């Protein structure tokens, strides 16, 4: 791992750990009912969906490093403000501030990963970046719960503020300046054409779909386990296993992609296929066995598709437009993160949870087949 990339990986860990450490423990914090909980969960992702394209374009205009540093500082300020305010009702405002800050430094970090890595090592670079985000997803709920048990939400937000400041200083000292590159004039029509081209749509659709499977696994596999009489410890371990598999597979997939052993088509379609298999296993195999094998399959699928998808996007994007592309692709992932649980929940309400899993599996399988057919035709 290049020393210049390490603070960028740490920034990925910050956004993942910050999002999940708080979200996983909000249920015990709020007393305003499910609607209030839903709003508190959605406000972080909502800020990211709206602002990531804006900050991605800004990173192209002024350079990704200032946007990265500014976003990290803003994340620290939003976290510290909650501690200073001492008002439990301010958690929603703090979450929105964190989400807006993450919308700045997340696409900037992705753009820097691409710019600071040779093209032949993009898979490995994005594999490492994705792996550290998965580590944040893995330890966030557990470590967040420990910090809250010791010192309440104020301690958790304080730790997040300190962590963001440490990463800011690290990035300031290590990440080199990456000035904006000369850009040709781009009209709205040019932007639409680029974001509707197959080189953007295919990897982004695969990233969104596998993220949907990840969100469904995190949200609904514990429901399956609970209905089978499993303890919260076992179901929590299953969710951690999912994230751990993703973290382990991503560096391998990135290295295999760079070495030419894993092509774009195989990586994206294979990741979708594994995620679909995980949904089928969750629907068909009862008890702890079904929960665990589904977690492994979904985690491996996400780990396979993610570095390949981002490496493909980096290779197909003009360097001066990397921030804009990464911001738009991250919006696709956020939409998958929200849309997957909504789809499964809607089908489960009308039929059964197993039918919801199979519905998402069918969607993932269709997308995988369409990628293979389209690539073969070309």
mmCIF file with all atom_site columns, C-alpha atoms in Angstrom, residues 88-288:
data_model
loop_
_atom_site.group_PDB
_atom_site.id
_atom_site.type_symbol
_atom_site.label_atom_id
_atom_site.label_alt_id
_atom_site.label_comp_id
_atom_site.label_asym_id
_atom_site.label_entity_id
_atom_site.label_seq_id
_atom_site.pdbx_PDB_ins_code
_atom_site.Cartn_x
_atom_site.Cartn_y
_atom_site.Cartn_z
_atom_site.occupancy
_atom_site.B_iso_or_equiv
_atom_site.pdbx_formal_charge
_atom_site.auth_seq_id
_atom_site.auth_comp_id
_atom_site.auth_asym_id
_atom_site.auth_atom_id
_atom_site.pdbx_PDB_model_num
ATOM 1   C CA . UNK A 1 88  ? -29.927 14.966  22.748  1.00 0.00 ? 88  UNK A CA 1
ATOM 2   C CA . UNK A 1 89  ? -32.436 16.437  20.290  1.00 0.00 ? 89  UNK A CA 1
ATOM 3   C CA . UNK A 1 90  ? -29.543 17.750  18.169  1.00 0.00 ? 90  UNK A CA 1
ATOM 4   C CA . UNK A 1 91  ? -28.625 14.273  16.946  1.00 0.00 ? 91  UNK A CA 1
ATOM 5   C CA . UNK A 1 92  ? -30.577 14.791  13.720  1.00 0.00 ? 92  UNK A CA 1
ATOM 6   C CA . UNK A 1 93  ? -28.758 18.027  12.942  1.00 0.00 ? 93  UNK A CA 1
ATOM 7   C CA . UNK A 1 94  ? -25.416 16.386  13.752  1.00 0.00 ? 94  UNK A CA 1
ATOM 8   C CA . UNK A 1 95  ? -26.236 13.440  11.496  1.00 0.00 ? 95  UNK A CA 1
ATOM 9   C CA . UNK A 1 96  ? -27.107 15.790  8.635   1.00 0.00 ? 96  UNK A CA 1
ATOM 10  C CA . UNK A 1 97  ? -23.845 17.685  9.141   1.00 0.00 ? 97  UNK A CA 1
ATOM 11  C CA . UNK A 1 98  ? -21.864 14.447  9.141   1.00 0.00 ? 98  UNK A CA 1
ATOM 12  C CA . UNK A 1 99  ? -23.636 13.266  5.990   1.00 0.00 ? 99  UNK A CA 1
ATOM 13  C CA . UNK A 1 100 ? -22.960 16.557  4.205   1.00 0.00 ? 100 UNK A CA 1
ATOM 14  C CA . UNK A 1 101 ? -19.291 16.386  5.222   1.00 0.00 ? 101 UNK A CA 1
ATOM 15  C CA . UNK A 1 102 ? -19.006 12.769  4.059   1.00 0.00 ? 102 UNK A CA 1
ATOM 16  C CA . UNK A 1 103 ? -20.565 13.833  0.744   1.00 0.00 ? 103 UNK A CA 1
ATOM 17  C CA . UNK A 1 104 ? -17.528 16.086  0.322   1.00 0.00 ? 104 UNK A CA 1
ATOM 18  C CA . UNK A 1 105 ? -14.622 13.908  1.347   1.00 0.00 ? 105 UNK A CA 1
ATOM 19  C CA . UNK A 1 106 ? -15.904 10.574  0.043   1.00 0.00 ? 106 UNK A CA 1
ATOM 20  C CA . UNK A 1 107 ? -15.881 11.335  -3.731  1.00 0.00 ? 107 UNK A CA 1
ATOM 21  C CA . UNK A 1 108 ? -12.743 13.437  -3.263  1.00 0.00 ? 108 UNK A CA 1
ATOM 22  C CA . UNK A 1 109 ? -10.996 10.459  -1.661  1.00 0.00 ? 109 UNK A CA 1
ATOM 23  C CA . UNK A 1 110 ? -12.112 8.172   -4.513  1.00 0.00 ? 110 UNK A CA 1
ATOM 24  C CA . UNK A 1 111 ? -10.821 10.657  -7.088  1.00 0.00 ? 111 UNK A CA 1
ATOM 25  C CA . UNK A 1 112 ? -7.483  10.881  -5.274  1.00 0.00 ? 112 UNK A CA 1
ATOM 26  C CA . UNK A 1 113 ? -7.200  7.085   -5.086  1.00 0.00 ? 113 UNK A CA 1
ATOM 27  C CA . UNK A 1 114 ? -7.510  7.025   -8.886  1.00 0.00 ? 114 UNK A CA 1
ATOM 28  C CA . UNK A 1 115 ? -5.173  9.965   -9.531  1.00 0.00 ? 115 UNK A CA 1
ATOM 29  C CA . UNK A 1 116 ? -2.437  8.815   -7.145  1.00 0.00 ? 116 UNK A CA 1
ATOM 30  C CA . UNK A 1 117 ? -2.400  5.235   -8.443  1.00 0.00 ? 117 UNK A CA 1
ATOM 31  C CA . UNK A 1 118 ? -1.082  4.022   -11.801 1.00 0.00 ? 118 UNK A CA 1
ATOM 32  C CA . UNK A 1 119 ? -3.861  2.846   -14.104 1.00 0.00 ? 119 UNK A CA 1
ATOM 33  C CA . UNK A 1 120 ? -2.525  -0.712  -13.943 1.00 0.00 ? 120 UNK A CA 1
ATOM 34  C CA . UNK A 1 121 ? -3.003  -0.699  -10.135 1.00 0.00 ? 121 UNK A CA 1
ATOM 35  C CA . UNK A 1 122 ? -6.473  0.851   -9.927  1.00 0.00 ? 122 UNK A CA 1
ATOM 36  C CA . UNK A 1 123 ? -8.088  -2.455  -8.980  1.00 0.00 ? 123 UNK A CA 1
ATOM 37  C CA . UNK A 1 124 ? -5.710  -2.993  -6.088  1.00 0.00 ? 124 UNK A CA 1
ATOM 38  C CA . UNK A 1 125 ? -6.043  0.617   -4.928  1.00 0.00 ? 125 UNK A CA 1
ATOM 39  C CA . UNK A 1 126 ? -9.831  0.570   -4.915  1.00 0.00 ? 126 UNK A CA 1
ATOM 40  C CA . UNK A 1 127 ? -9.791  -2.905  -3.373  1.00 0.00 ? 127 UNK A CA 1
ATOM 41  C CA . UNK A 1 128 ? -7.870  -1.543  -0.417  1.00 0.00 ? 128 UNK A CA 1
ATOM 42  C CA . UNK A 1 129 ? -10.115 1.511   -0.155  1.00 0.00 ? 129 UNK A CA 1
ATOM 43  C CA . UNK A 1 130 ? -13.249 -0.624  -0.197  1.00 0.00 ? 130 UNK A CA 1
ATOM 44  C CA . UNK A 1 131 ? -11.759 -3.078  2.284   1.00 0.00 ? 131 UNK A CA 1
ATOM 45  C CA . UNK A 1 132 ? -11.167 -0.343  4.858   1.00 0.00 ? 132 UNK A CA 1
ATOM 46  C CA . UNK A 1 133 ? -14.701 0.935   4.390   1.00 0.00 ? 133 UNK A CA 1
ATOM 47  C CA . UNK A 1 134 ? -15.899 -2.617  5.047   1.00 0.00 ? 134 UNK A CA 1
ATOM 48  C CA . UNK A 1 135 ? -13.811 -2.724  8.211   1.00 0.00 ? 135 UNK A CA 1
ATOM 49  C CA . UNK A 1 136 ? -15.630 0.420   9.315   1.00 0.00 ? 136 UNK A CA 1
ATOM 50  C CA . UNK A 1 137 ? -18.970 -1.245  8.603   1.00 0.00 ? 137 UNK A CA 1
ATOM 51  C CA . UNK A 1 138 ? -17.825 -4.320  10.561  1.00 0.00 ? 138 UNK A CA 1
ATOM 52  C CA . UNK A 1 139 ? -16.551 -2.703  13.752  1.00 0.00 ? 139 UNK A CA 1
ATOM 53  C CA . UNK A 1 140 ? -18.871 0.325   13.745  1.00 0.00 ? 140 UNK A CA 1
ATOM 54  C CA . UNK A 1 141 ? -21.927 -1.240  15.392  1.00 0.00 ? 141 UNK A CA 1
ATOM 55  C CA . UNK A 1 142 ? -19.895 -3.145  17.992  1.00 0.00 ? 142 UNK A CA 1
ATOM 56  C CA . UNK A 1 143 ? -17.398 -0.424  18.931  1.00 0.00 ? 143 UNK A CA 1
ATOM 57  C CA . UNK A 1 144 ? -20.107 2.217   18.776  1.00 0.00 ? 144 UNK A CA 1
ATOM 58  C CA . UNK A 1 145 ? -22.181 0.211   21.228  1.00 0.00 ? 145 UNK A CA 1
ATOM 59  C CA . UNK A 1 146 ? -19.222 -0.105  23.595  1.00 0.00 ? 146 UNK A CA 1
ATOM 60  C CA . UNK A 1 147 ? -18.516 3.642   23.505  1.00 0.00 ? 147 UNK A CA 1
ATOM 61  C CA . UNK A 1 148 ? -22.180 4.458   24.132  1.00 0.00 ? 148 UNK A CA 1
ATOM 62  C CA . UNK A 1 149 ? -22.289 2.027   27.042  1.00 0.00 ? 149 UNK A CA 1
ATOM 63  C CA . UNK A 1 150 ? -19.265 3.737   28.591  1.00 0.00 ? 150 UNK A CA 1
ATOM 64  C CA . UNK A 1 151 ? -20.044 7.385   27.973  1.00 0.00 ? 151 UNK A CA 1
ATOM 65  C CA . UNK A 1 152 ? -23.246 7.754   25.989  1.00 0.00 ? 152 UNK A CA 1
ATOM 66  C CA . UNK A 1 153 ? -23.659 9.261   22.543  1.00 0.00 ? 153 UNK A CA 1
ATOM 67  C CA . UNK A 1 154 ? -21.487 12.211  23.551  1.00 0.00 ? 154 UNK A CA 1
ATOM 68  C CA . UNK A 1 155 ? -18.469 9.917   23.877  1.00 0.00 ? 155 UNK A CA 1
ATOM 69  C CA . UNK A 1 156 ? -19.167 8.328   20.483  1.00 0.00 ? 156 UNK A CA 1
ATOM 70  C CA . UNK A 1 157 ? -19.474 11.704  18.755  1.00 0.00 ? 157 UNK A CA 1
ATOM 71  C CA . UNK A 1 158 ? -16.367 12.919  20.562  1.00 0.00 ? 158 UNK A CA 1
ATOM 72  C CA . UNK A 1 159 ? -14.367 9.926   19.337  1.00 0.00 ? 159 UNK A CA 1
ATOM 73  C CA . UNK A 1 160 ? -15.618 10.542  15.781  1.00 0.00 ? 160 UNK A CA 1
ATOM 74  C CA . UNK A 1 161 ? -14.542 14.180  15.992  1.00 0.00 ? 161 UNK A CA 1
ATOM 75  C CA . UNK A 1 162 ? -11.080 13.199  17.188  1.00 0.00 ? 162 UNK A CA 1
ATOM 76  C CA . UNK A 1 163 ? -10.743 10.476  14.565  1.00 0.00 ? 163 UNK A CA 1
ATOM 77  C CA . UNK A 1 164 ? -11.685 12.876  11.760  1.00 0.00 ? 164 UNK A CA 1
ATOM 78  C CA . UNK A 1 165 ? -9.155  15.442  12.989  1.00 0.00 ? 165 UNK A CA 1
ATOM 79  C CA . UNK A 1 166 ? -6.372  12.838  13.140  1.00 0.00 ? 166 UNK A CA 1
ATOM 80  C CA . UNK A 1 167 ? -7.109  11.755  9.574   1.00 0.00 ? 167 UNK A CA 1
ATOM 81  C CA . UNK A 1 168 ? -7.220  15.415  8.486   1.00 0.00 ? 168 UNK A CA 1
ATOM 82  C CA . UNK A 1 169 ? -3.739  16.076  9.846   1.00 0.00 ? 169 UNK A CA 1
ATOM 83  C CA . UNK A 1 170 ? -2.472  12.799  8.373   1.00 0.00 ? 170 UNK A CA 1
ATOM 84  C CA . UNK A 1 171 ? -3.842  13.669  4.938   1.00 0.00 ? 171 UNK A CA 1
ATOM 85  C CA . UNK A 1 172 ? -2.492  17.224  5.178   1.00 0.00 ? 172 UNK A CA 1
ATOM 86  C CA . UNK A 1 173 ? 1.018   15.871  5.810   1.00 0.00 ? 173 UNK A CA 1
ATOM 87  C CA . UNK A 1 174 ? 1.046   12.911  3.446   1.00 0.00 ? 174 UNK A CA 1
ATOM 88  C CA . UNK A 1 175 ? -1.386  13.365  0.551   1.00 0.00 ? 175 UNK A CA 1
ATOM 89  C CA . UNK A 1 176 ? 0.284   15.426  -2.183  1.00 0.00 ? 176 UNK A CA 1
ATOM 90  C CA . UNK A 1 177 ? -1.322  18.369  -3.892  1.00 0.00 ? 177 UNK A CA 1
ATOM 91  C CA . UNK A 1 178 ? -3.425  17.295  -6.839  1.00 0.00 ? 178 UNK A CA 1
ATOM 92  C CA . UNK A 1 179 ? -4.231  20.518  -8.659  1.00 0.00 ? 179 UNK A CA 1
ATOM 93  C CA . UNK A 1 180 ? -7.234  20.663  -10.952 1.00 0.00 ? 180 UNK A CA 1
ATOM 94  C CA . UNK A 1 181 ? -6.519  19.452  -14.456 1.00 0.00 ? 181 UNK A CA 1
ATOM 95  C CA . UNK A 1 182 ? -7.289  21.504  -17.567 1.00 0.00 ? 182 UNK A CA 1
ATOM 96  C CA . UNK A 1 183 ? -10.853 20.837  -18.632 1.00 0.00 ? 183 UNK A CA 1
ATOM 97  C CA . UNK A 1 184 ? -12.680 21.309  -21.867 1.00 0.00 ? 184 UNK A CA 1
ATOM 98  C CA . UNK A 1 185 ? -16.000 23.100  -21.652 1.00 0.00 ? 185 UNK A CA 1
ATOM 99  C CA . UNK A 1 186 ? -18.822 20.708  -20.755 1.00 0.00 ? 186 UNK A CA 1
ATOM 100 C CA . UNK A 1 187 ? -22.462 21.392  -21.492 1.00 0.00 ? 187 UNK A CA 1
ATOM 101 C CA . UNK A 1 188 ? -25.369 19.803  -19.673 1.00 0.00 ? 188 UNK A CA 1
ATOM 102 C CA . UNK A 1 189 ? -25.920 17.623  -22.752 1.00 0.00 ? 189 UNK A CA 1
ATOM 103 C CA . UNK A 1 190 ? -22.294 16.441  -22.611 1.00 0.00 ? 190 UNK A CA 1
ATOM 104 C CA . UNK A 1 191 ? -22.753 15.495  -18.949 1.00 0.00 ? 191 UNK A CA 1
ATOM 105 C CA . UNK A 1 192 ? -25.960 13.609  -19.694 1.00 0.00 ? 192 UNK A CA 1
ATOM 106 C CA . UNK A 1 193 ? -24.298 11.704  -22.525 1.00 0.00 ? 193 UNK A CA 1
ATOM 107 C CA . UNK A 1 194 ? -21.367 10.708  -20.352 1.00 0.00 ? 194 UNK A CA 1
ATOM 108 C CA . UNK A 1 195 ? -23.528 9.598   -17.423 1.00 0.00 ? 195 UNK A CA 1
ATOM 109 C CA . UNK A 1 196 ? -25.831 7.594   -19.703 1.00 0.00 ? 196 UNK A CA 1
ATOM 110 C CA . UNK A 1 197 ? -23.010 5.868   -21.572 1.00 0.00 ? 197 UNK A CA 1
ATOM 111 C CA . UNK A 1 198 ? -22.594 2.157   -20.979 1.00 0.00 ? 198 UNK A CA 1
ATOM 112 C CA . UNK A 1 199 ? -19.118 2.726   -19.509 1.00 0.00 ? 199 UNK A CA 1
ATOM 113 C CA . UNK A 1 200 ? -20.794 4.581   -16.645 1.00 0.00 ? 200 UNK A CA 1
ATOM 114 C CA . UNK A 1 201 ? -24.179 2.878   -16.422 1.00 0.00 ? 201 UNK A CA 1
ATOM 115 C CA . UNK A 1 202 ? -22.986 -0.732  -16.311 1.00 0.00 ? 202 UNK A CA 1
ATOM 116 C CA . UNK A 1 203 ? -20.501 -0.511  -13.425 1.00 0.00 ? 203 UNK A CA 1
ATOM 117 C CA . UNK A 1 204 ? -22.709 1.933   -11.547 1.00 0.00 ? 204 UNK A CA 1
ATOM 118 C CA . UNK A 1 205 ? -25.742 -0.337  -11.895 1.00 0.00 ? 205 UNK A CA 1
ATOM 119 C CA . UNK A 1 206 ? -23.682 -3.269  -10.631 1.00 0.00 ? 206 UNK A CA 1
ATOM 120 C CA . UNK A 1 207 ? -22.387 -1.229  -7.686  1.00 0.00 ? 207 UNK A CA 1
ATOM 121 C CA . UNK A 1 208 ? -25.902 -0.049  -6.835  1.00 0.00 ? 208 UNK A CA 1
ATOM 122 C CA . UNK A 1 209 ? -27.347 -3.579  -7.062  1.00 0.00 ? 209 UNK A CA 1
ATOM 123 C CA . UNK A 1 210 ? -24.667 -5.217  -4.917  1.00 0.00 ? 210 UNK A CA 1
ATOM 124 C CA . UNK A 1 211 ? -24.995 -2.393  -2.387  1.00 0.00 ? 211 UNK A CA 1
ATOM 125 C CA . UNK A 1 212 ? -28.741 -3.106  -2.333  1.00 0.00 ? 212 UNK A CA 1
ATOM 126 C CA . UNK A 1 213 ? -27.957 -6.740  -1.483  1.00 0.00 ? 213 UNK A CA 1
ATOM 127 C CA . UNK A 1 214 ? -25.560 -5.580  1.233   1.00 0.00 ? 214 UNK A CA 1
ATOM 128 C CA . UNK A 1 215 ? -28.207 -3.331  2.780   1.00 0.00 ? 215 UNK A CA 1
ATOM 129 C CA . UNK A 1 216 ? -30.796 -6.100  2.652   1.00 0.00 ? 216 UNK A CA 1
ATOM 130 C CA . UNK A 1 217 ? -28.361 -8.520  4.272   1.00 0.00 ? 217 UNK A CA 1
ATOM 131 C CA . UNK A 1 218 ? -27.548 -6.108  7.072   1.00 0.00 ? 218 UNK A CA 1
ATOM 132 C CA . UNK A 1 219 ? -31.193 -5.211  7.664   1.00 0.00 ? 219 UNK A CA 1
ATOM 133 C CA . UNK A 1 220 ? -33.088 -8.450  7.087   1.00 0.00 ? 220 UNK A CA 1
ATOM 134 C CA . UNK A 1 221 ? -30.768 -11.354 7.895   1.00 0.00 ? 221 UNK A CA 1
ATOM 135 C CA . UNK A 1 222 ? -31.109 -10.550 11.619  1.00 0.00 ? 222 UNK A CA 1
ATOM 136 C CA . UNK A 1 223 ? -34.890 -10.756 11.151  1.00 0.00 ? 223 UNK A CA 1
ATOM 137 C CA . UNK A 1 224 ? -34.518 -14.244 9.677   1.00 0.00 ? 224 UNK A CA 1
ATOM 138 C CA . UNK A 1 225 ? -32.270 -15.256 12.545  1.00 0.00 ? 225 UNK A CA 1
ATOM 139 C CA . UNK A 1 226 ? -34.612 -13.876 15.189  1.00 0.00 ? 226 UNK A CA 1
ATOM 140 C CA . UNK A 1 227 ? -37.586 -15.724 13.682  1.00 0.00 ? 227 UNK A CA 1
ATOM 141 C CA . UNK A 1 228 ? -35.538 -18.932 13.906  1.00 0.00 ? 228 UNK A CA 1
ATOM 142 C CA . UNK A 1 229 ? -34.899 -18.317 17.611  1.00 0.00 ? 229 UNK A CA 1
ATOM 143 C CA . UNK A 1 230 ? -31.293 -17.162 17.232  1.00 0.00 ? 230 UNK A CA 1
ATOM 144 C CA . UNK A 1 231 ? -29.846 -14.743 19.753  1.00 0.00 ? 231 UNK A CA 1
ATOM 145 C CA . UNK A 1 232 ? -28.862 -11.203 18.886  1.00 0.00 ? 232 UNK A CA 1
ATOM 146 C CA . UNK A 1 233 ? -25.234 -12.244 19.340  1.00 0.00 ? 233 UNK A CA 1
ATOM 147 C CA . UNK A 1 234 ? -25.511 -14.810 16.527  1.00 0.00 ? 234 UNK A CA 1
ATOM 148 C CA . UNK A 1 235 ? -27.403 -12.499 14.187  1.00 0.00 ? 235 UNK A CA 1
ATOM 149 C CA . UNK A 1 236 ? -24.958 -9.679  14.905  1.00 0.00 ? 236 UNK A CA 1
ATOM 150 C CA . UNK A 1 237 ? -22.094 -12.038 14.141  1.00 0.00 ? 237 UNK A CA 1
ATOM 151 C CA . UNK A 1 238 ? -23.723 -12.858 10.804  1.00 0.00 ? 238 UNK A CA 1
ATOM 152 C CA . UNK A 1 239 ? -23.833 -9.183  9.841   1.00 0.00 ? 239 UNK A CA 1
ATOM 153 C CA . UNK A 1 240 ? -20.189 -8.791  10.865  1.00 0.00 ? 240 UNK A CA 1
ATOM 154 C CA . UNK A 1 241 ? -19.329 -11.899 8.831   1.00 0.00 ? 241 UNK A CA 1
ATOM 155 C CA . UNK A 1 242 ? -20.924 -10.310 5.766   1.00 0.00 ? 242 UNK A CA 1
ATOM 156 C CA . UNK A 1 243 ? -18.832 -7.156  6.105   1.00 0.00 ? 243 UNK A CA 1
ATOM 157 C CA . UNK A 1 244 ? -15.701 -9.177  6.923   1.00 0.00 ? 244 UNK A CA 1
ATOM 158 C CA . UNK A 1 245 ? -16.067 -11.289 3.767   1.00 0.00 ? 245 UNK A CA 1
ATOM 159 C CA . UNK A 1 246 ? -16.398 -8.122  1.717   1.00 0.00 ? 246 UNK A CA 1
ATOM 160 C CA . UNK A 1 247 ? -13.276 -6.679  3.355   1.00 0.00 ? 247 UNK A CA 1
ATOM 161 C CA . UNK A 1 248 ? -11.254 -9.836  2.658   1.00 0.00 ? 248 UNK A CA 1
ATOM 162 C CA . UNK A 1 249 ? -12.386 -10.340 -0.937  1.00 0.00 ? 249 UNK A CA 1
ATOM 163 C CA . UNK A 1 250 ? -11.925 -6.763  -2.185  1.00 0.00 ? 250 UNK A CA 1
ATOM 164 C CA . UNK A 1 251 ? -8.086  -6.620  -2.074  1.00 0.00 ? 251 UNK A CA 1
ATOM 165 C CA . UNK A 1 252 ? -7.887  -10.040 -3.757  1.00 0.00 ? 252 UNK A CA 1
ATOM 166 C CA . UNK A 1 253 ? -10.359 -9.009  -6.454  1.00 0.00 ? 253 UNK A CA 1
ATOM 167 C CA . UNK A 1 254 ? -8.456  -5.778  -7.058  1.00 0.00 ? 254 UNK A CA 1
ATOM 168 C CA . UNK A 1 255 ? -5.135  -7.584  -7.460  1.00 0.00 ? 255 UNK A CA 1
ATOM 169 C CA . UNK A 1 256 ? -6.698  -10.188 -9.755  1.00 0.00 ? 256 UNK A CA 1
ATOM 170 C CA . UNK A 1 257 ? -8.217  -7.436  -11.887 1.00 0.00 ? 257 UNK A CA 1
ATOM 171 C CA . UNK A 1 258 ? -4.901  -5.608  -12.235 1.00 0.00 ? 258 UNK A CA 1
ATOM 172 C CA . UNK A 1 259 ? -3.133  -8.857  -13.158 1.00 0.00 ? 259 UNK A CA 1
ATOM 173 C CA . UNK A 1 260 ? -5.662  -9.584  -15.908 1.00 0.00 ? 260 UNK A CA 1
ATOM 174 C CA . UNK A 1 261 ? -7.072  -12.660 -14.171 1.00 0.00 ? 261 UNK A CA 1
ATOM 175 C CA . UNK A 1 262 ? -10.431 -10.994 -13.456 1.00 0.00 ? 262 UNK A CA 1
ATOM 176 C CA . UNK A 1 263 ? -12.014 -9.001  -16.256 1.00 0.00 ? 263 UNK A CA 1
ATOM 177 C CA . UNK A 1 264 ? -14.617 -6.307  -15.860 1.00 0.00 ? 264 UNK A CA 1
ATOM 178 C CA . UNK A 1 265 ? -17.394 -8.528  -17.187 1.00 0.00 ? 265 UNK A CA 1
ATOM 179 C CA . UNK A 1 266 ? -16.500 -11.478 -14.948 1.00 0.00 ? 266 UNK A CA 1
ATOM 180 C CA . UNK A 1 267 ? -16.027 -9.307  -11.867 1.00 0.00 ? 267 UNK A CA 1
ATOM 181 C CA . UNK A 1 268 ? -19.275 -7.382  -12.169 1.00 0.00 ? 268 UNK A CA 1
ATOM 182 C CA . UNK A 1 269 ? -21.444 -10.292 -13.294 1.00 0.00 ? 269 UNK A CA 1
ATOM 183 C CA . UNK A 1 270 ? -19.787 -12.652 -10.812 1.00 0.00 ? 270 UNK A CA 1
ATOM 184 C CA . UNK A 1 271 ? -20.397 -10.256 -7.939  1.00 0.00 ? 271 UNK A CA 1
ATOM 185 C CA . UNK A 1 272 ? -24.047 -9.885  -8.923  1.00 0.00 ? 272 UNK A CA 1
ATOM 186 C CA . UNK A 1 273 ? -24.400 -13.654 -9.232  1.00 0.00 ? 273 UNK A CA 1
ATOM 187 C CA . UNK A 1 274 ? -22.933 -14.298 -5.786  1.00 0.00 ? 274 UNK A CA 1
ATOM 188 C CA . UNK A 1 275 ? -25.161 -11.647 -4.229  1.00 0.00 ? 275 UNK A CA 1
ATOM 189 C CA . UNK A 1 276 ? -28.194 -13.222 -5.938  1.00 0.00 ? 276 UNK A CA 1
ATOM 190 C CA . UNK A 1 277 ? -27.147 -16.635 -4.635  1.00 0.00 ? 277 UNK A CA 1
ATOM 191 C CA . UNK A 1 278 ? -26.962 -15.201 -1.137  1.00 0.00 ? 278 UNK A CA 1
ATOM 192 C CA . UNK A 1 279 ? -30.543 -13.946 -1.378  1.00 0.00 ? 279 UNK A CA 1
ATOM 193 C CA . UNK A 1 280 ? -31.725 -17.371 -2.590  1.00 0.00 ? 280 UNK A CA 1
ATOM 194 C CA . UNK A 1 281 ? -29.881 -19.134 0.230   1.00 0.00 ? 281 UNK A CA 1
ATOM 195 C CA . UNK A 1 282 ? -31.428 -16.784 2.790   1.00 0.00 ? 282 UNK A CA 1
ATOM 196 C CA . UNK A 1 283 ? -34.880 -17.678 1.437   1.00 0.00 ? 283 UNK A CA 1
ATOM 197 C CA . UNK A 1 284 ? -34.418 -21.444 1.135   1.00 0.00 ? 284 UNK A CA 1
ATOM 198 C CA . UNK A 1 285 ? -32.127 -22.581 3.968   1.00 0.00 ? 285 UNK A CA 1
ATOM 199 C CA . UNK A 1 286 ? -33.646 -22.202 7.449   1.00 0.00 ? 286 UNK A CA 1
ATOM 200 C CA . UNK A 1 287 ? -31.961 -21.301 10.704  1.00 0.00 ? 287 UNK A CA 1
ATOM 201 C CA . UNK A 1 288 ? -28.409 -20.335 11.418  1.00 0.00 ? 288 UNK A CA 1
#
